[in-house]
mmCIF file of C-alpha atoms in Angstrom:
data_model
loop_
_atom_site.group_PDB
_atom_site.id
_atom_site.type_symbol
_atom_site.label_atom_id
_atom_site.label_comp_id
_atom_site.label_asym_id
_atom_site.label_seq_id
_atom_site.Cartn_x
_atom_site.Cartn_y
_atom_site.Cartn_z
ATOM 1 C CA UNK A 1 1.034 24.312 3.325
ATOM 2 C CA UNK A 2 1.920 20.750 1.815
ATOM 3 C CA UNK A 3 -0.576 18.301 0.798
ATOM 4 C CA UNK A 4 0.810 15.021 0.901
ATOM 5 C CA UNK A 5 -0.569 12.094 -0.686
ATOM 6 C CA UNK A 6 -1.848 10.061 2.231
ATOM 7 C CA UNK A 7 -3.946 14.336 3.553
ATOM 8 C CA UNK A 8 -4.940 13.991 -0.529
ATOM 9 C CA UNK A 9 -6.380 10.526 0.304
ATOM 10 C CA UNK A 10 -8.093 11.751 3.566
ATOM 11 C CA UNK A 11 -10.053 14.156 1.023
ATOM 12 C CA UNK A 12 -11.008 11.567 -1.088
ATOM 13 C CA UNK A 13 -12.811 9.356 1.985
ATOM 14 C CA UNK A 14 -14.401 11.840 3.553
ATOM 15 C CA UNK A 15 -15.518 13.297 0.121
ATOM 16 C CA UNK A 16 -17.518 10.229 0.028
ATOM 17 C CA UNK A 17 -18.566 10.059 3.311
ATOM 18 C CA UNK A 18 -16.932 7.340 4.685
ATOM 19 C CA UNK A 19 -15.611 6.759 8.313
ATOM 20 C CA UNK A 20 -12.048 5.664 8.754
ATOM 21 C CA UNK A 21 -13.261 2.636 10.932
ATOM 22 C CA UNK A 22 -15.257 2.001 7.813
ATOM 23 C CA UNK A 23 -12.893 2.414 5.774
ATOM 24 C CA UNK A 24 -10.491 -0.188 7.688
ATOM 25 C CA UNK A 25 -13.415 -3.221 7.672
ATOM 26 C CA UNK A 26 -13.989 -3.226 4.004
ATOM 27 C CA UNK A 27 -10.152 -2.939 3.151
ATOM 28 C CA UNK A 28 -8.996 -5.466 5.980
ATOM 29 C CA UNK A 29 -6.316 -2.777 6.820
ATOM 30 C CA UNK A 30 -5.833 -1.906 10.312
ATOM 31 C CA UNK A 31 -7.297 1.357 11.073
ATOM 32 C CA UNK A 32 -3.844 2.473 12.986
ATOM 33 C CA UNK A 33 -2.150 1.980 9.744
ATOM 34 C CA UNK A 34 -5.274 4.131 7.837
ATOM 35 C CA UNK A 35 -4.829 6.764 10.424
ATOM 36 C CA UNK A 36 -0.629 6.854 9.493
ATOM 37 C CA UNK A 37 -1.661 7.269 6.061
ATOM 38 C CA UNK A 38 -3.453 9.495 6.118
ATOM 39 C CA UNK A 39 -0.943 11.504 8.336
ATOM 40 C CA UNK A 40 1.879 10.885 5.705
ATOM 41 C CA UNK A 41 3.844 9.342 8.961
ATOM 42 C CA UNK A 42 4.734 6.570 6.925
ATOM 43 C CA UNK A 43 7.307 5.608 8.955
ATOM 44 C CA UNK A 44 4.610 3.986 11.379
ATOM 45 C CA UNK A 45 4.122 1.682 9.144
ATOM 46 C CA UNK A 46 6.145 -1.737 8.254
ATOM 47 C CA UNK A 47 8.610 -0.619 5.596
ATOM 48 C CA UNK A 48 7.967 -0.014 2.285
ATOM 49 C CA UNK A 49 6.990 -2.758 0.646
ATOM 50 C CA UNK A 50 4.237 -3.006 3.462
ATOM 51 C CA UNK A 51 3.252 1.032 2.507
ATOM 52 C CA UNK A 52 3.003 -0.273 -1.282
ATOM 53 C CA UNK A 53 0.445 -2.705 -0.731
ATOM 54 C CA UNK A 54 -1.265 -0.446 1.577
ATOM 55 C CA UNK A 55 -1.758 2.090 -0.300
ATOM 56 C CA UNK A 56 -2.612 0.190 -3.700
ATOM 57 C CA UNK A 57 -5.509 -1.670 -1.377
ATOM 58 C CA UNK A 58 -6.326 1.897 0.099
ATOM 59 C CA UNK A 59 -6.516 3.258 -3.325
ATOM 60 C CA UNK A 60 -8.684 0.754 -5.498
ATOM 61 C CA UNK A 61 -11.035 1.003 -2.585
ATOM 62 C CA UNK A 62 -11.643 4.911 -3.113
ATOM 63 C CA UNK A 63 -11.532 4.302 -6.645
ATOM 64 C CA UNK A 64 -8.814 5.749 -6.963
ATOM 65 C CA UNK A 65 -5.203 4.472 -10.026
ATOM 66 C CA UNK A 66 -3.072 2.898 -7.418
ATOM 67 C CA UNK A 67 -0.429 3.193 -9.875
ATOM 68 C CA UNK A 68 -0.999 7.096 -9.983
ATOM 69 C CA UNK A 69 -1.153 7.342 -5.681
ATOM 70 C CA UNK A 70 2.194 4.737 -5.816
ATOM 71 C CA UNK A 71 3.785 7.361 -7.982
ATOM 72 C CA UNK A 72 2.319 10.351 -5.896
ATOM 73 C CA UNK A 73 4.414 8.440 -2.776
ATOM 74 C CA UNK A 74 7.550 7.956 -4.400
ATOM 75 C CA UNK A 75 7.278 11.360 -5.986
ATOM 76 C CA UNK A 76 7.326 12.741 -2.313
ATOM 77 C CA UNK A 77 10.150 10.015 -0.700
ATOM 78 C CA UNK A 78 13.118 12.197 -1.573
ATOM 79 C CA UNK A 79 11.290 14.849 0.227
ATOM 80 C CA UNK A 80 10.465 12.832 3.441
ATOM 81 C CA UNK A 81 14.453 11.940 3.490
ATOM 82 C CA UNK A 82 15.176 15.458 3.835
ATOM 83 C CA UNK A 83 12.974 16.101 6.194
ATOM 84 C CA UNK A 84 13.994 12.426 8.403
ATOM 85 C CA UNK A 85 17.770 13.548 8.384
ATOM 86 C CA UNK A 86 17.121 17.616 9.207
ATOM 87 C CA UNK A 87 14.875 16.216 12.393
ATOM 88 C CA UNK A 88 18.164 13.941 13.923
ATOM 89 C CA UNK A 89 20.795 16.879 13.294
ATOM 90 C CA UNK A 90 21.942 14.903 10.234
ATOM 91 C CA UNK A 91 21.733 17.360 7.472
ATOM 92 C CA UNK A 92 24.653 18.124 5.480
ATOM 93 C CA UNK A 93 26.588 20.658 7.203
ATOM 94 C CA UNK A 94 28.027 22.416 3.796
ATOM 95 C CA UNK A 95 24.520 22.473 2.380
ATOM 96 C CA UNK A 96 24.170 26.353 0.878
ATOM 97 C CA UNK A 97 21.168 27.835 2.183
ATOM 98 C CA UNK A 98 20.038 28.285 -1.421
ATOM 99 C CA UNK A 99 20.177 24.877 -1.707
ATOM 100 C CA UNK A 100 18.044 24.265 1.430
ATOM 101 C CA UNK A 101 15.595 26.829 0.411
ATOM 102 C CA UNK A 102 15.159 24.456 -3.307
ATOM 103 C CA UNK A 103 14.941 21.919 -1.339
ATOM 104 C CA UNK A 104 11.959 22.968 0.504
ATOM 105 C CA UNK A 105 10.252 24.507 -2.547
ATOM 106 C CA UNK A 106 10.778 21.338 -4.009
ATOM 107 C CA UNK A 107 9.164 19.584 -1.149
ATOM 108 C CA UNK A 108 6.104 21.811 -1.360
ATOM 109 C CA UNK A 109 6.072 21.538 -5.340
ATOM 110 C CA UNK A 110 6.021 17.242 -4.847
ATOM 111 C CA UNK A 111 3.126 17.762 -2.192
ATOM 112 C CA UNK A 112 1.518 20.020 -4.827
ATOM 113 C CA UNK A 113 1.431 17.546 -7.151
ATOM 114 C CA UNK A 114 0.553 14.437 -5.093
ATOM 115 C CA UNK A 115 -2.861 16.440 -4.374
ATOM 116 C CA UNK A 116 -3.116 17.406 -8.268
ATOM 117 C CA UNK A 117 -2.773 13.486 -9.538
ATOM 118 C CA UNK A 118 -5.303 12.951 -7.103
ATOM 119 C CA UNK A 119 -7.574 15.641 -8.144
ATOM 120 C CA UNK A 120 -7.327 15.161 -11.410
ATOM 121 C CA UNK A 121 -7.886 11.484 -11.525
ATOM 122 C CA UNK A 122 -11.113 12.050 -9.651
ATOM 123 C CA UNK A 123 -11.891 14.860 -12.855
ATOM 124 C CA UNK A 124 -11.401 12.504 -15.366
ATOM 125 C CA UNK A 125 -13.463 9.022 -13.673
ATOM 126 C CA UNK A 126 -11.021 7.893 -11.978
ATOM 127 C CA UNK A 127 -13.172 7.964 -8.631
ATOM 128 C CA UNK A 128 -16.329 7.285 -8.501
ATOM 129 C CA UNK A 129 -18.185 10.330 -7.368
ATOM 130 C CA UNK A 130 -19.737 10.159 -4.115
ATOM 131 C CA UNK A 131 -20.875 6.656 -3.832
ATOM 132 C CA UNK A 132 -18.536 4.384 -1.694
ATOM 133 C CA UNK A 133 -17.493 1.595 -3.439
ATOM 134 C CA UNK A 134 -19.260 -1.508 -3.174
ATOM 135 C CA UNK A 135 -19.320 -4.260 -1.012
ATOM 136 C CA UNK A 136 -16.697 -6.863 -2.188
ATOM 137 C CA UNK A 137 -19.311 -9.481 -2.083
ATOM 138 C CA UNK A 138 -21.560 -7.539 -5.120
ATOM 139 C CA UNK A 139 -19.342 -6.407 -7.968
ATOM 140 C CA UNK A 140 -20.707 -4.601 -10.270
ATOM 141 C CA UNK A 141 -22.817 -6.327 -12.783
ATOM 142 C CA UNK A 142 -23.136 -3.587 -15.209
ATOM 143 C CA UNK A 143 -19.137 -2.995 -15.938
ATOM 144 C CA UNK A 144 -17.441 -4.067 -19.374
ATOM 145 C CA UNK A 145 -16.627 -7.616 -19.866
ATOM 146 C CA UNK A 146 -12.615 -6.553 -20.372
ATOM 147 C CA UNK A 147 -13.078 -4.274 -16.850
ATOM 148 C CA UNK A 148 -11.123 -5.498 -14.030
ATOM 149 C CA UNK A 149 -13.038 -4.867 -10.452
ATOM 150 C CA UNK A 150 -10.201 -3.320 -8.378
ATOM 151 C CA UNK A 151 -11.714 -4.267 -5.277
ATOM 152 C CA UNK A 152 -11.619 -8.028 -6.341
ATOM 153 C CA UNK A 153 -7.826 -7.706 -6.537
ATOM 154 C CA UNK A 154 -5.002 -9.262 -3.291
ATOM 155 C CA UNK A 155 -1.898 -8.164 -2.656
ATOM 156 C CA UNK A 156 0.329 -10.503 -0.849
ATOM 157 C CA UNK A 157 3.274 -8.942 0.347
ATOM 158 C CA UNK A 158 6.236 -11.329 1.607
ATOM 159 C CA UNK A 159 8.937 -10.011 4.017
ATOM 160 C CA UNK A 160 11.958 -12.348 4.804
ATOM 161 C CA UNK A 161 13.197 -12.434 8.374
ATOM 162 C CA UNK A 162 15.579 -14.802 6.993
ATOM 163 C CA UNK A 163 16.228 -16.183 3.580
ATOM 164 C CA UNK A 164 13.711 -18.144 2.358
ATOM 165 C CA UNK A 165 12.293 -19.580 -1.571
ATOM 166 C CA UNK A 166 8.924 -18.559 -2.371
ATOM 167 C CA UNK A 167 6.432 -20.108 -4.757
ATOM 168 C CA UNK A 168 3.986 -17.875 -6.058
ATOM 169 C CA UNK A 169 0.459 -19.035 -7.953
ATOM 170 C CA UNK A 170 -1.527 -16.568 -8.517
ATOM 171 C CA UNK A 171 -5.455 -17.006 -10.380
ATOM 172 C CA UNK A 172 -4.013 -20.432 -10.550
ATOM 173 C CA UNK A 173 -1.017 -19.901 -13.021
ATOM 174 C CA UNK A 174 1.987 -20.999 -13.176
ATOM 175 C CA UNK A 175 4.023 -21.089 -10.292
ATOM 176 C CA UNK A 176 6.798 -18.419 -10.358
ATOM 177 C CA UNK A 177 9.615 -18.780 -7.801
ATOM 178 C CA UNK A 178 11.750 -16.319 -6.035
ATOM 179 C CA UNK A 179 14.490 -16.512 -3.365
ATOM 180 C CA UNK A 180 14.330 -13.587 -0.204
ATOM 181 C CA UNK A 181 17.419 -12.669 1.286
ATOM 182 C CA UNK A 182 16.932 -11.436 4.839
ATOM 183 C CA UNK A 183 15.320 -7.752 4.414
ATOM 184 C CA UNK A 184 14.185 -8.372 1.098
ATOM 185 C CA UNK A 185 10.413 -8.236 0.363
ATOM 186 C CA UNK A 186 7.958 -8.147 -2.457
ATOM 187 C CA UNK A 187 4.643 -7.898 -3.087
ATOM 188 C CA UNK A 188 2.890 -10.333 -5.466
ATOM 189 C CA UNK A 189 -0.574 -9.184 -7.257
ATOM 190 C CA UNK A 190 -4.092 -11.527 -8.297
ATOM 191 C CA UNK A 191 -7.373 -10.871 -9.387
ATOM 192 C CA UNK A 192 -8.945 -13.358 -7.537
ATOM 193 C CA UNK A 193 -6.417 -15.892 -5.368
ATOM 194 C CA UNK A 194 -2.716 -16.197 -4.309
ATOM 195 C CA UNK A 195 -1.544 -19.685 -3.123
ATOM 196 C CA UNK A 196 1.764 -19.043 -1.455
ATOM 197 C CA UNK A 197 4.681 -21.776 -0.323
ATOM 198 C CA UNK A 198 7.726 -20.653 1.751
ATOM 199 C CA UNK A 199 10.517 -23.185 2.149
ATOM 200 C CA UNK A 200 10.447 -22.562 5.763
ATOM 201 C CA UNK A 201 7.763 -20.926 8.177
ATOM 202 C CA UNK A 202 8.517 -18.432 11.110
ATOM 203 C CA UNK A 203 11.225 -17.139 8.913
ATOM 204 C CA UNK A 204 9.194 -14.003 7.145
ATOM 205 C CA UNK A 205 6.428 -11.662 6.977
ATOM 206 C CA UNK A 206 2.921 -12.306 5.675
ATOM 207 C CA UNK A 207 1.061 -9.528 4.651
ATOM 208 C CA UNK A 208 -2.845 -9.733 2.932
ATOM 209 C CA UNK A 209 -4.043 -6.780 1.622
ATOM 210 C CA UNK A 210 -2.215 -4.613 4.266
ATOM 211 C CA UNK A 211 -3.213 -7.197 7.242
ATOM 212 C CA UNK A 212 0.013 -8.364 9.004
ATOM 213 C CA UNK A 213 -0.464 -12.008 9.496
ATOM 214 C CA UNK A 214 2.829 -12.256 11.310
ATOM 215 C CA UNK A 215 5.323 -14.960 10.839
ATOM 216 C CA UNK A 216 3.117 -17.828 10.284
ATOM 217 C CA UNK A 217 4.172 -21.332 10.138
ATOM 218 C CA UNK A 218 7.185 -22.976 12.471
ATOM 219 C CA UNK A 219 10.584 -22.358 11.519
ATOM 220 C CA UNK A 220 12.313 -25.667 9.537
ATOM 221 C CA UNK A 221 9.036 -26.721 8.147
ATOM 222 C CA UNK A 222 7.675 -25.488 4.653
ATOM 223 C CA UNK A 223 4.251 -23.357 5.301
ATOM 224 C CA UNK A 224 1.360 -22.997 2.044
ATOM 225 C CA UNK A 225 -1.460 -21.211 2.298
ATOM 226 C CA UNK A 226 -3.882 -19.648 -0.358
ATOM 227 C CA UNK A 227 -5.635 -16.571 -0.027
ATOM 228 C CA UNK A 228 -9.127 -15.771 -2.425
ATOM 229 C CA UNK A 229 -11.266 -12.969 -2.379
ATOM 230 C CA UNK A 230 -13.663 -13.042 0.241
ATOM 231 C CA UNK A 231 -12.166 -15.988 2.458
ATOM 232 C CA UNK A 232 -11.225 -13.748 5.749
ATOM 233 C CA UNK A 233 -7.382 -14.328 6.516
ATOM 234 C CA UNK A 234 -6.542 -16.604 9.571
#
């Protein structure tokens, strides 16, 4: 039996005795989304950049590298494209069954591993054993001075409906600007606020910390907005 990275992550919460309701307050991600996770029905949620973010907020909250648990997914996407096009009929019809039979090992192999990153980041401090992590209103006082609190981190990810230039300042740097064709997305990273400016509102995606704010602002008009740790989103 395969144990994909979002079963791995199921582990991990309940390890620490922490409901998935719980779970969805303190990370402001809806618990429907949680709940696909942790079924690896990815596809539930919206897209991939939206997965991304969700799962990097999902993992600093259980303590976990969300650059090891990003890996862990993509390690397993080839996998889950197999799988997609074999459920609607669409696998290649010349495929040997040797090579379907690889396939399949190799599917179990990637789910293998997803579990083992997990594992062993948990061995080696990665997780914080058994306490949940704390509540985003009292880091830690006793970390390093060069230790970054993961929970004090948004992620801003920016789907465009349309195209659309974005201004990014993050932790109030410089602005960096980017232009979204429609489909494009990214996802934009700070340690303690994101202001955000779209040339036009209505026209894309906003999504804090894997909350779906919709397609804010009126289409024609530029739309800002700045999101800090601990201001709830509107």
């Amino acid at each position: 039996m395969t144990i994909g990275v979002g079963h791995a992550l199921k582990k991990v919460r309940e390890s620490r005795d922490l409901e998935l309701e719980e779970a969805a307050r303190d990370t402001r991600i809806r618990s429907e989304f949680l709940q696909a996770i942790e079924a690896d029905d990815f596809d539930r949620l919206l897209g991939d950049v939206h997965t991304r973010g969700c799962l990097r907020t999902y993992a600093s909250y259980l303590r976990l590298s969300p650059e090891k648990v990003i890996a862990a997914y993509e390690s397993s996407m080839p996998a889950r494209s197999v799988e997609a096009a074999g459920a609607q009929g669409l696998a290649p019809p010349e495929m040997p069954t040797l090579g379907r039979r690889r396939l399949r090992d190799n599917h179990r192999l990637l789910g293998m591993i997803a579990a083992t990153i997990l594992v062993l980041a948990a061995a080696f401090g990665v997780l914080s054993a058994r306490q949940p992590a704390p509540a985003p209103a009292e880091p830690e006082t006793e970390a390093p001075a060069a230790a970054v609190d993961p929970e004090l981190s948004i992620t801003v990810t920016i789907t465009a409906r349309e195209p659309v230039d974005v201004t990014i300042v993050a932790d109030g740097g410089e602005p960096d600007r980017y232009r979204l064709e429609a489909g494009e997305g990214r996802s934009f990273d700070g340690k303690g606020s994101i202001k955000v400016w779209l040339s036009s509102g209505g026209v894309a995606r906003v999504t804090v910390n894997g909350r779906d704010l919709g397609f804010p602002g009126v289409k024609g008009r530029p739309w800002e907005d700045t999101f800090a740790f601990g201001t709830p989103s509107p």
